[in-house]
Short mmCIF file of C-alpha atoms in Angstrom, two decimals:
data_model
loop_
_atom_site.label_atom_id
_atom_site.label_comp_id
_atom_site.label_asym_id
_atom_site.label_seq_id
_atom_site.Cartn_x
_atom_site.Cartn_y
_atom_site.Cartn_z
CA UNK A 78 9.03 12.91 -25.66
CA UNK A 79 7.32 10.61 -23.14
CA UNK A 80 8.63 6.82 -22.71
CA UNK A 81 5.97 4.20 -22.77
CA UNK A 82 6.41 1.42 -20.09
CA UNK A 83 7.53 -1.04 -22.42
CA UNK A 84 10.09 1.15 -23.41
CA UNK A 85 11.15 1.82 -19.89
CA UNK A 86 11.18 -1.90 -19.45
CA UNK A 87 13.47 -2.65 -22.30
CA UNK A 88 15.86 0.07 -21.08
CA UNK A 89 15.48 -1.14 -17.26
CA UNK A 90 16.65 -4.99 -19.12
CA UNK A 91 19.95 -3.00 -21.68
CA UNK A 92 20.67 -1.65 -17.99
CA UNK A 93 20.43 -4.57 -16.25
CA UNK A 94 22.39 -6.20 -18.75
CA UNK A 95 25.46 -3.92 -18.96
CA UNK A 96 25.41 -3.59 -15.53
CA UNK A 97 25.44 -7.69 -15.38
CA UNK A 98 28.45 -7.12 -17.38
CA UNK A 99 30.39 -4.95 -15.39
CA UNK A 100 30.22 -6.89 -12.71
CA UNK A 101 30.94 -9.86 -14.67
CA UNK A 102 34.26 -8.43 -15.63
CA UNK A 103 34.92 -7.58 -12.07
CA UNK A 104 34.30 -10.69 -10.59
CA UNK A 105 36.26 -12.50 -13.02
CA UNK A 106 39.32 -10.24 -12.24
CA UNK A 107 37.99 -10.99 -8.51
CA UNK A 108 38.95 -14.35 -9.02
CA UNK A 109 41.49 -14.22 -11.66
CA UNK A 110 43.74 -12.98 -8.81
CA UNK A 111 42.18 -15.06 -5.72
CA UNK A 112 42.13 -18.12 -7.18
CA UNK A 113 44.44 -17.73 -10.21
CA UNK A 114 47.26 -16.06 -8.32
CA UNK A 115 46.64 -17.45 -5.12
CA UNK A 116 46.49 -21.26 -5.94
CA UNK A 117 49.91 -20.76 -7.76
CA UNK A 118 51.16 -19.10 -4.88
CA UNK A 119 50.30 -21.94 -2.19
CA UNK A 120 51.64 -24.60 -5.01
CA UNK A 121 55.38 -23.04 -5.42
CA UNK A 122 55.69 -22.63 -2.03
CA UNK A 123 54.99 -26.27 -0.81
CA UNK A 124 56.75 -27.27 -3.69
CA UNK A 125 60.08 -24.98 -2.62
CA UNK A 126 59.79 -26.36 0.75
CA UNK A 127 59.65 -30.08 -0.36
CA UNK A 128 62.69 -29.27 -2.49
CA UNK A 129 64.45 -27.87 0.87
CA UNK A 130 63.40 -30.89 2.86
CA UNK A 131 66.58 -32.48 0.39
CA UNK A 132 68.72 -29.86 1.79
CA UNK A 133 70.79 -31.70 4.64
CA UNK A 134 72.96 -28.62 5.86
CA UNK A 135 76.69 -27.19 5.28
CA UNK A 136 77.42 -25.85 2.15
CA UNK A 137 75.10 -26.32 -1.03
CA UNK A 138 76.11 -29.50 -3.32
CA UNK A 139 76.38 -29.16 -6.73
CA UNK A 140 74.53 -32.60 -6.79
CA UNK A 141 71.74 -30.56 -4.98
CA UNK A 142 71.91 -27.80 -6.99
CA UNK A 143 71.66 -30.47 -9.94
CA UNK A 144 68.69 -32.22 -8.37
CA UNK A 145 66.85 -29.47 -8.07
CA UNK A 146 67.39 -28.11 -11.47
CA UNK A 147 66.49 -31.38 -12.91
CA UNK A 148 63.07 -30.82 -10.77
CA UNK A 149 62.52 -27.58 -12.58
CA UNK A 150 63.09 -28.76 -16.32
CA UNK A 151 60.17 -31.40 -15.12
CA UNK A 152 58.12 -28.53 -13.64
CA UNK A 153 55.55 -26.19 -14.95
CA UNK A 154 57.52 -23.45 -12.33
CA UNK A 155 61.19 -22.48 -13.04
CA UNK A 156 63.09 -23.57 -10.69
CA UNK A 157 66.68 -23.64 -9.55
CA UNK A 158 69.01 -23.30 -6.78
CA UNK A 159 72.22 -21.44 -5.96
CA UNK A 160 74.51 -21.14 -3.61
CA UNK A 161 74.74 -16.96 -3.11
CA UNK A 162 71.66 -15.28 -3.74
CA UNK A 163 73.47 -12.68 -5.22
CA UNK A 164 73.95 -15.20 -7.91
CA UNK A 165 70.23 -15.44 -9.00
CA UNK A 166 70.31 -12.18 -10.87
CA UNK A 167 72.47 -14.01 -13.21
CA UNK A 168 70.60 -16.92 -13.55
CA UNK A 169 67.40 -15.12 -14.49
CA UNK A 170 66.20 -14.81 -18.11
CA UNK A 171 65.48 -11.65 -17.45
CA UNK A 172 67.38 -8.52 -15.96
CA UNK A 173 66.63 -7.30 -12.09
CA UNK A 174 68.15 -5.69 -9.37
CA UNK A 175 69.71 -7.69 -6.59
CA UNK A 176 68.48 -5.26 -4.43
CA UNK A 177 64.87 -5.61 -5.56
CA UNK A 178 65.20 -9.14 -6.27
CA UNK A 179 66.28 -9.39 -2.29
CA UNK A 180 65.78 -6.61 -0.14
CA UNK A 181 68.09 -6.28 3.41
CA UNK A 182 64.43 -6.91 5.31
CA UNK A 183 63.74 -10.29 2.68
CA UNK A 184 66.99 -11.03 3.80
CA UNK A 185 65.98 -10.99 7.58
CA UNK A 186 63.19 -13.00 6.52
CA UNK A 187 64.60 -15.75 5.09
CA UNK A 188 67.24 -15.83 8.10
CA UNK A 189 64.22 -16.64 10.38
CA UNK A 190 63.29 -19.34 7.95
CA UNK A 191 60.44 -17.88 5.93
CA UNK A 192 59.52 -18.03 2.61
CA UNK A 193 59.93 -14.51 0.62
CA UNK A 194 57.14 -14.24 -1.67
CA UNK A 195 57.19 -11.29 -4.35
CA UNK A 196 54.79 -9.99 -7.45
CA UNK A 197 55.87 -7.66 -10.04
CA UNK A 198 55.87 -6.73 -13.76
CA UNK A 199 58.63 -7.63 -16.02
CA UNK A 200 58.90 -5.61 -18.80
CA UNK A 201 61.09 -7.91 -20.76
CA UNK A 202 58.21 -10.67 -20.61
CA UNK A 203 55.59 -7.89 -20.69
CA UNK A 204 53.35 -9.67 -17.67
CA UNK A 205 53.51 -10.22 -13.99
CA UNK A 206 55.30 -12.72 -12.66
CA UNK A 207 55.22 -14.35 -9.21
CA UNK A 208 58.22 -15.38 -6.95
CA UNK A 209 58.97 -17.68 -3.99
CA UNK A 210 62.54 -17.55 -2.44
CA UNK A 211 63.08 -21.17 -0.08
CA UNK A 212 65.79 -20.09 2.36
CA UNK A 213 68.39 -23.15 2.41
CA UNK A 214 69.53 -22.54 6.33
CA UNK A 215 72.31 -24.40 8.98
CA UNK A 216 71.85 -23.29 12.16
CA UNK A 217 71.49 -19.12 11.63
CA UNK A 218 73.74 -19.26 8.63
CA UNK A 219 72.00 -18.86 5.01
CA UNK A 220 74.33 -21.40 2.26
CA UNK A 221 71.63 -20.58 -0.23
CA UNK A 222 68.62 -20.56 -2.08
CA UNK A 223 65.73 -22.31 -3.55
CA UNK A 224 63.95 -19.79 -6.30
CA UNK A 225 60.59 -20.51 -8.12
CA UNK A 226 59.25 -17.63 -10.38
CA UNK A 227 56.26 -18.17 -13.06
CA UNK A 228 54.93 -15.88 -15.62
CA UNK A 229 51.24 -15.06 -14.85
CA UNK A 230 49.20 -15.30 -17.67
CA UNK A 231 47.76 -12.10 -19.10
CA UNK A 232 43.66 -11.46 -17.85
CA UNK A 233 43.88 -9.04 -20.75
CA UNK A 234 44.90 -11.31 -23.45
CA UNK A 235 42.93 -14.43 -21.58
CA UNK A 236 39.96 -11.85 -22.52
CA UNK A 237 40.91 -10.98 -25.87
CA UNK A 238 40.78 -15.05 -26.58
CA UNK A 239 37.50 -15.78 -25.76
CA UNK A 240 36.47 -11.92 -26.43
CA UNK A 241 34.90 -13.10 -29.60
CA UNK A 242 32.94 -15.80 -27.69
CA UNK A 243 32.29 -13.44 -25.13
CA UNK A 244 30.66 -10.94 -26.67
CA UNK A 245 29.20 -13.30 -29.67
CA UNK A 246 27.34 -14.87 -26.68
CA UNK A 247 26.80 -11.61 -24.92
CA UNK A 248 24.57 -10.15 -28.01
CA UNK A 249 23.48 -13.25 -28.87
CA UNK A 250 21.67 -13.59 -25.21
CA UNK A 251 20.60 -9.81 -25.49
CA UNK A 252 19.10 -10.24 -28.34
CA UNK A 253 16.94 -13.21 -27.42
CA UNK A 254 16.23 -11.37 -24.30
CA UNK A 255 14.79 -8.25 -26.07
CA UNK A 256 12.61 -10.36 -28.08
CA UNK A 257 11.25 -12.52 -25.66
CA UNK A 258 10.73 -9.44 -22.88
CA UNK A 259 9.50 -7.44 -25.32
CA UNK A 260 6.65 -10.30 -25.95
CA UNK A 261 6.54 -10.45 -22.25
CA UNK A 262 6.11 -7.14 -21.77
CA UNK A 263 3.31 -5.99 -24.20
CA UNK A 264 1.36 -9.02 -22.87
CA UNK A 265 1.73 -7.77 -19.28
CA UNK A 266 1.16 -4.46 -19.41
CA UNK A 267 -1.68 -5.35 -21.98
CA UNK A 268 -3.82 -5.14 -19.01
CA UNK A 269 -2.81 -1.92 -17.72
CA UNK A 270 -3.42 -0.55 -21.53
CA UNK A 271 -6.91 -1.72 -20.96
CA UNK A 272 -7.76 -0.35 -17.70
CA UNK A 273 -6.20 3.09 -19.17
CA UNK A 274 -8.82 3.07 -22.10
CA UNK A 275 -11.20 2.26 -19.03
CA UNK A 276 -10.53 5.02 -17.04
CA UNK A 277 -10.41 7.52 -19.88
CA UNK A 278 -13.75 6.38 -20.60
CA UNK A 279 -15.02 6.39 -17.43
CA UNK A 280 -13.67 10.18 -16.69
CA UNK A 281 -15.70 10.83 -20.02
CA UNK A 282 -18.75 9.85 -18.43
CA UNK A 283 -19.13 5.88 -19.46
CA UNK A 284 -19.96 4.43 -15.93
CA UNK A 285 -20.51 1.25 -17.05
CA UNK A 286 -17.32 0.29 -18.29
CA UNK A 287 -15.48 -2.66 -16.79
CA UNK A 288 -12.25 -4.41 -17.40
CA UNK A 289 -11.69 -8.08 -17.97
CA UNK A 290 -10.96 -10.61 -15.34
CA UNK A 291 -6.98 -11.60 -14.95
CA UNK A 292 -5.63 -13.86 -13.17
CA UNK A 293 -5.13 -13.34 -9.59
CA UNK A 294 -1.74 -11.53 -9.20
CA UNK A 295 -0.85 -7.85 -8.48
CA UNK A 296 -2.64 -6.79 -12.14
CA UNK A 297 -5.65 -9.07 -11.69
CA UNK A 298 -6.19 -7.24 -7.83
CA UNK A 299 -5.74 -3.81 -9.47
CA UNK A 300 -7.92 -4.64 -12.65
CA UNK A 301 -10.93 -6.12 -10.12
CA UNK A 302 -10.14 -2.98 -7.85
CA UNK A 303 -10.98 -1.00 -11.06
CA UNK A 304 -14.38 -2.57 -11.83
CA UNK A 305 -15.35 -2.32 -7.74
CA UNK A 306 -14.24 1.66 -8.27
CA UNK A 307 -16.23 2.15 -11.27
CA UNK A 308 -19.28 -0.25 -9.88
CA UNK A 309 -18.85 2.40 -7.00
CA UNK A 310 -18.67 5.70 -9.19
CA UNK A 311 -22.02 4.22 -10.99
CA UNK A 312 -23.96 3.43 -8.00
CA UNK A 313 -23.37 6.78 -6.56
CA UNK A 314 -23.92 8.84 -9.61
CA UNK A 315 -27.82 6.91 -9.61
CA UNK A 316 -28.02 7.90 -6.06
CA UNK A 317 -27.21 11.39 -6.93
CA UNK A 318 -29.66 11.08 -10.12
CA UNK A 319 -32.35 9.85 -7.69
CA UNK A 320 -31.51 12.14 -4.88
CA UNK A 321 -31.88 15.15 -7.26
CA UNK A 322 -35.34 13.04 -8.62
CA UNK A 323 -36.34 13.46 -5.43
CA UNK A 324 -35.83 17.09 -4.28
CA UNK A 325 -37.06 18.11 -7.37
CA UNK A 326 -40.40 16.15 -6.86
CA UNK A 327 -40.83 17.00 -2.77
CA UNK A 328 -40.45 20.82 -4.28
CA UNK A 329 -42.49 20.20 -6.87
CA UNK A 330 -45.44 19.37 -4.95
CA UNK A 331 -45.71 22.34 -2.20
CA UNK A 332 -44.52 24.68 -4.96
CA UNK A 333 -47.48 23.58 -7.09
CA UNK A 334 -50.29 24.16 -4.32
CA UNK A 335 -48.56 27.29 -3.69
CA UNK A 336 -48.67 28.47 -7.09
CA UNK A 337 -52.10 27.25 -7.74
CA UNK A 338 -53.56 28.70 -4.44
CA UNK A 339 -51.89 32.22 -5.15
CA UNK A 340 -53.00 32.51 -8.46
CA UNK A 341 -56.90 31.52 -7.27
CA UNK A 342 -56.42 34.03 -4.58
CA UNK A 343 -55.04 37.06 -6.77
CA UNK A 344 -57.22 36.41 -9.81
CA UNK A 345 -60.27 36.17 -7.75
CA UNK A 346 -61.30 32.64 -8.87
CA UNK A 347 -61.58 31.59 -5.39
CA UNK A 348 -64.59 32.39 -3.46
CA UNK A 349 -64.27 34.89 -0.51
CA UNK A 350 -65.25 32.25 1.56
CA UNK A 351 -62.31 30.23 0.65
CA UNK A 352 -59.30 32.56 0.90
CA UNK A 353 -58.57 32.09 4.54
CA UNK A 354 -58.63 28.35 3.44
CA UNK A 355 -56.36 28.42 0.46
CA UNK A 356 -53.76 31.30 2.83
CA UNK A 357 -53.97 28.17 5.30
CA UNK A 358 -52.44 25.70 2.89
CA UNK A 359 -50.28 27.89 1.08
CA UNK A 360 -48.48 28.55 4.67
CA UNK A 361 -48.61 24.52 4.92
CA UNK A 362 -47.07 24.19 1.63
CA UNK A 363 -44.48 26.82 2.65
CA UNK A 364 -43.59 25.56 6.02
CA UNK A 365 -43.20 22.12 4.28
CA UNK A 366 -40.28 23.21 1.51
CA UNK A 367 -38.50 25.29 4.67
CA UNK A 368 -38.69 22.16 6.28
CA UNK A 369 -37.15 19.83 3.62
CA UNK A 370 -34.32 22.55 3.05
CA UNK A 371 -33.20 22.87 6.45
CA UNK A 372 -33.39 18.79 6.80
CA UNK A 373 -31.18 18.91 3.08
CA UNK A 374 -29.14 21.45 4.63
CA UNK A 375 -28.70 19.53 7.86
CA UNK A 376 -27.67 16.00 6.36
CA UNK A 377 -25.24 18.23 4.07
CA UNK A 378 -23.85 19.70 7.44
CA UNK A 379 -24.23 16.34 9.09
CA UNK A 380 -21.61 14.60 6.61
CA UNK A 381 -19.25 17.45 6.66
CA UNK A 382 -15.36 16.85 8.02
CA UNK A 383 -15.94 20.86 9.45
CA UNK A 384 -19.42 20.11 11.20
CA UNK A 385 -18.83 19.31 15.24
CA UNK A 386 -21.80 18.94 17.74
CA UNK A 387 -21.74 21.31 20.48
CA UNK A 388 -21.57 18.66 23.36
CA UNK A 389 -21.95 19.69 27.07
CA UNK A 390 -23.47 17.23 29.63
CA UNK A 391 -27.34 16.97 29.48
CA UNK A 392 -30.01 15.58 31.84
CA UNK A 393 -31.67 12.89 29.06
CA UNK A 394 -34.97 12.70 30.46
CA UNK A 395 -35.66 16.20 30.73
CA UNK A 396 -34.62 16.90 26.88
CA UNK A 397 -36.95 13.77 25.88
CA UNK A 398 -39.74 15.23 28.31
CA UNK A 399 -39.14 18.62 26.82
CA UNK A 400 -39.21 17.11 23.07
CA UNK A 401 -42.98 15.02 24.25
CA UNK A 402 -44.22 18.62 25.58
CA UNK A 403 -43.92 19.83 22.30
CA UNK A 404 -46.12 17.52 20.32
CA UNK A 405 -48.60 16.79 23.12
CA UNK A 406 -51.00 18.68 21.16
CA UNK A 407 -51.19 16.59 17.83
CA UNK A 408 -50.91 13.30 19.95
CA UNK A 409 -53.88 14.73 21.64
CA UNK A 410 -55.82 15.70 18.13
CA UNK A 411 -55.37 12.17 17.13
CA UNK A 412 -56.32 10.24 19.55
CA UNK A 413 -53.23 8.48 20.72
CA UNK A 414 -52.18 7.43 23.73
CA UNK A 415 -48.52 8.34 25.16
CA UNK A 416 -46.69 6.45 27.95
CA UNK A 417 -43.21 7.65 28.86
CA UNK A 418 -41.14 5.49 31.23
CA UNK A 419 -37.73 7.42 31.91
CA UNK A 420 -34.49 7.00 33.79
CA UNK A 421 -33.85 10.17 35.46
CA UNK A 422 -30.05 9.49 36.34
CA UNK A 423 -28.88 9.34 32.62
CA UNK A 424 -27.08 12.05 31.98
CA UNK A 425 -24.81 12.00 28.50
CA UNK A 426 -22.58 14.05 27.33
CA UNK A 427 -24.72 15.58 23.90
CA UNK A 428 -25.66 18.34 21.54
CA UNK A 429 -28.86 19.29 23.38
CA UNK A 430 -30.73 20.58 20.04
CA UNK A 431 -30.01 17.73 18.00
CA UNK A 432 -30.73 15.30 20.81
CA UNK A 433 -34.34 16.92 20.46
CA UNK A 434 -34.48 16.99 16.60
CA UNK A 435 -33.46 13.19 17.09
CA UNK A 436 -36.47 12.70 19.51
CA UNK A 437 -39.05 15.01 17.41
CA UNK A 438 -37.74 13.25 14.11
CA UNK A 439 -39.32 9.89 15.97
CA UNK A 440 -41.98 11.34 17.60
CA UNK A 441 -43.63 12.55 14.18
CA UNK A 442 -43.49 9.38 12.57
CA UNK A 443 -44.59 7.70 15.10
CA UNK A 444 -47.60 9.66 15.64
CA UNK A 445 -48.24 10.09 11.41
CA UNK A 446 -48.60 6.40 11.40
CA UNK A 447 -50.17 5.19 14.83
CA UNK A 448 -53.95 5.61 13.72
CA UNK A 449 -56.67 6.59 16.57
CA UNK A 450 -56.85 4.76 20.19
CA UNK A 451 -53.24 3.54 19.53
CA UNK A 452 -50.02 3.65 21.57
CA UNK A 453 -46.91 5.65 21.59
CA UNK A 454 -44.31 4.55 24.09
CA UNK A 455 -40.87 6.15 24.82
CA UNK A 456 -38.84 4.88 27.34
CA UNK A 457 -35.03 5.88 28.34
CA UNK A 458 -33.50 2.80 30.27
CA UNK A 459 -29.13 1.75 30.68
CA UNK A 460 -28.61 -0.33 28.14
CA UNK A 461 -25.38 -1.12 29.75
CA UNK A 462 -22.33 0.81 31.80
CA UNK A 463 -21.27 2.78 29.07
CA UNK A 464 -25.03 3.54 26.94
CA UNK A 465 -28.26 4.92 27.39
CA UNK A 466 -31.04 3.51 25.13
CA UNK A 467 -33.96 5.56 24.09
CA UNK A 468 -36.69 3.62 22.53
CA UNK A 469 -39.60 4.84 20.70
CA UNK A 470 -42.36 2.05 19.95
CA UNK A 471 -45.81 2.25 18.38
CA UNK A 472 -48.98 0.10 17.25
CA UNK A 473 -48.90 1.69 13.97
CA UNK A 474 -49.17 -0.73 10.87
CA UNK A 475 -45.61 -1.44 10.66
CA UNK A 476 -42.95 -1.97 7.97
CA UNK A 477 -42.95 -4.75 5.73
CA UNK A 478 -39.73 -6.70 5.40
CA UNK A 479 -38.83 -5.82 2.10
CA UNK A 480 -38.86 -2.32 3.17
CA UNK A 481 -37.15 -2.65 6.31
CA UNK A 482 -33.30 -2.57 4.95
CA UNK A 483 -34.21 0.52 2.84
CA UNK A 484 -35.98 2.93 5.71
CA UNK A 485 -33.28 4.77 6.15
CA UNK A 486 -32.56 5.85 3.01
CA UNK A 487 -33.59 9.49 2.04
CA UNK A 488 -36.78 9.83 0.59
CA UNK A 489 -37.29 6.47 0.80
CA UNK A 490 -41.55 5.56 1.59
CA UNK A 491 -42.94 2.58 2.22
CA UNK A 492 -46.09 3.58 1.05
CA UNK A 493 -45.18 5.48 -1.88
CA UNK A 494 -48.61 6.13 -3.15
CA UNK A 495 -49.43 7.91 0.37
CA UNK A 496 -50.46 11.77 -0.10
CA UNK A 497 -48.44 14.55 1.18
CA UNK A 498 -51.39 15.99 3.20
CA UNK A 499 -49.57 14.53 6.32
CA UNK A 500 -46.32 13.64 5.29
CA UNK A 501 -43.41 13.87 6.11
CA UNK A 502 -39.79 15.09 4.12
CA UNK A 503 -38.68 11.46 3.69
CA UNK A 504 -35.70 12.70 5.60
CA UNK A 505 -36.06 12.00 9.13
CA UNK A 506 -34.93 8.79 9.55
CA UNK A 507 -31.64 9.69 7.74
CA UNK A 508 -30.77 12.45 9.65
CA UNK A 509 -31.64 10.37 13.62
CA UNK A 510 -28.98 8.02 11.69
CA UNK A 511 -26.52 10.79 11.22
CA UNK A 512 -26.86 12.28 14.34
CA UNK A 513 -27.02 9.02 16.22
CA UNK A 514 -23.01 8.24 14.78
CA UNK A 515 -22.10 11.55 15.04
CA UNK A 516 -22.62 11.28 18.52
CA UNK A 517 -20.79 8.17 19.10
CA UNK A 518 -24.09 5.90 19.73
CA UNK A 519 -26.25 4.11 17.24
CA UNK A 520 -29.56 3.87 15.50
CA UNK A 521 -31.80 0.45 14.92
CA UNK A 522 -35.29 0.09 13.83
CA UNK A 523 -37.44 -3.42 14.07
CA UNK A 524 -40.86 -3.76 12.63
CA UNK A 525 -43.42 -6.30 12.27
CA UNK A 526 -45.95 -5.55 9.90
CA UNK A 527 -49.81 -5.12 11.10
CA UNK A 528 -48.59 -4.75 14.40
CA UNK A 529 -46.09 -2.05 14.94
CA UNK A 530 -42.37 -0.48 14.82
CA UNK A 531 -40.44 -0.11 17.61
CA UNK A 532 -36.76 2.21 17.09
CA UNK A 533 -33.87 2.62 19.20
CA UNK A 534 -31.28 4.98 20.08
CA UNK A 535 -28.14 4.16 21.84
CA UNK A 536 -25.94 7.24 23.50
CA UNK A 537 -22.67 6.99 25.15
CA UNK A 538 -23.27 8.41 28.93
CA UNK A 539 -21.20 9.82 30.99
CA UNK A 540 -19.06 6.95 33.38
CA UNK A 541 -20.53 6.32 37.19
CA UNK A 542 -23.90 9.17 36.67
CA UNK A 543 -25.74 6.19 36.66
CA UNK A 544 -25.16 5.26 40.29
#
């Protein structure tokens, strides 16, 4: 059988209160017999040795012996003097042993003028009682004795008085404990409860369920860690809704021309003259989808623990030169003009393919939105000791502000009305992001609208190649 918290709680309290307890009892017997004992024990002896400051030498007086017996009837310590400490046995209410009354080495005590101090049980009185011996002393010779003895008062029956008190109070305060920690208890864990129900509903699929706000303690952190969690969960389940939107649509599309084309083809509703056309875009259509799924398969890779870049130190101009060959042809079929302005002396330490997927990534959208006569410019300059800066800008038509913050999300279009004759996967941007952290470096785009975007590529070079 599970124990709720509160339950827990209460027992944690019964524990804590029997434990309390305990210690209470051992405390008090602590200083029953520090203070108690101990207090008596300092007061008989300066009171002994007061009484033996009367003692003037030579033999003990029966006037002294009278004095201080007169001392003890006032006294709340029995008191009285003799002459032979073997006599004190006899003057005792009780019976004891001379020999454990005073020992040969007490008796070598009190020769040196100490005190003899003793504790023991008497069974006749059925309690402890304490003892001081006084030694009455001229020159080295001992004429007697000054003896103080009191009963200690039982901690057993001093308990059993006020036991009924004790415990009276003891159940009384448990009681009103229970009550008001229970109360205590159910109202603070009354957000916990909550949260619970939260989470239960949230693992069922409710994303938008929140908790309350609480005050700002350790349950009011957890309870607005909670709602940031599950404001977390939701936003990244639409992501995944619209990611999934996405790659559904940018497969739609190439798989419908495909489909459409084919069937025109094999049915024979397309004209002869036509075929070679339609074979033309159905290999467009099918380059485009192997395209998007090695870009999805790529940012998959890309935010894998297991992926690592196969780094070895590259000449960056040469790679960027390399990456320019290859689309020299469609910049040339447009009508664009390319400058390139590169530091040859920049080498970095980098994954030589995906520097060039980085480059092409920029390349193509640069070119797909720099209409005819305009200019393409990538340049590779220090950006300072420790990174190289490749920049990629164009006179294209730009990127609104709105639009700017969102670019680099996947699938994300500015122009989302644009066709897909020339388009790209939406995915580009994304992965020269990826790539660009993975490498240690950095990715930043600016844009001004009707005038051009310009995007930049930090990468962390190798120390001193420079000079």
């Amino acid at each position: 059988m599970k124990m709720g918290l509160s339950r827990k709680m209460s027992m944690a309290l019964l524990i804590a209160f029997t434990v309390s307890t305990l210690y209470a009892s051992f405390f008090s017997y602590f200083l029953y017999e520090r203070l108690y004992v101990n207090s008596l024990k300092t007061e008989m002896l300066d009171t002994g040795r007061r009484l033996a400051y009367s003692y003037d030498g030579g033999a003990v007086t029966e006037s002294f012996i009278d004095e201080v017996n007169w001392f003890g009837e006032k006294s709340q310590f029995e008191v009285f003097a003799v002459q032979n400490p073997r006599e004190l046995s006899m003057c005792l209410p009780f019976e004891v042993d001379y020999q454990a009354l005073i020992s040969g080495e007490d008796r070598e005590t009190l020769l040196k003028g100490e005190a003899v101090y003793k504790k023991g049980h008497v069974e006749r009185l059925d309690r402890d009682v304490i003892s001081v011996i006084i030694p009455l002393l001229d020159g080295k010779r001992l004429e007697g004795v000054i003896y103080l003895y009191y009963p200690l008062a039982n901690l057993s029956e001093m308990i059993l008085h006020y036991s009924a008190y004790w415990f009276g109070g003891a159940i009384l305060f448990l009681l009103i404990a229970l009550t008001m920690g229970n109360k205590w208890l159910k109202r603070a864990i009354r957000p916990l409860k909550e949260m619970q129900t939260a989470a239960k509903d949230l693992s069922g699929g409710n994303l938008s369920v929140r908790v309350a706000d609480y005050p700002d303690d350790e349950i009011g952190q957890l309870a607005h860690t909670f709602n940031e969690m599950a404001e977390s969960i939701q936003k990244e389940d639409e992501k995944k809704k619209e990611f999934l939107a996405n790659v559904s649509h940018e497969l739609r599309t190439p798989l419908s021309f495909i489909k459409g084309y084919a069937e025109a083809v094999q049915t024979g509703v397309a004209a002869p003259e036509d075929r070679e056309k339609y074979n033309r875009i159905i290999l467009r259509e099918a380059a485009r989808m192997e395209r998007l799924v090695e870009d999805l398969l790529d940012l998959a890779k890309f935010e894998s623990k297991e992926f690592t870049l196969n780094k070895m130190p590259t000449p960056l101009a040469q790679t960027i030169e390399e990456s320019i060959e290859k689309v020299k042809q469609r910049v040339s079929q447009k009508g664009v003009h390319l400058e390139c302005k590169l530091n040859y002396d920049l080498i970095a330490e980098v994954d030589e393919g995906r520097l060039e997927q980085m480059v092409l990534n920029l390349l193509d959208n640069a070119i797909r939105h720099t209409e005819k006569s305009g200019t393409i410019t990538v340049s590779l300059t220090l950006k300072d000791e420790a990174f190289a800066l490749i920049t990629i800008t164009d006179t294209g038509q730009g990127i609104p502000v709105e639009d700017l913050k969102k670019i680099k999300e996947r699938f994300y279009r500015v122009n989302k009305a644009r066709t897909r004759k020339e388009g790209g996967t939406g995915l580009g941007l994304p992965i020269v992001e990826s790539l660009a952290k993975l490498h240690g470096g950095s990715f930043h785009i600016e844009s001004e609208y009707g005038k051009g975007t310009a995007v930049y590529v930090s990468l962390p070079i190798i120390p001193d190649t420079f000079q």
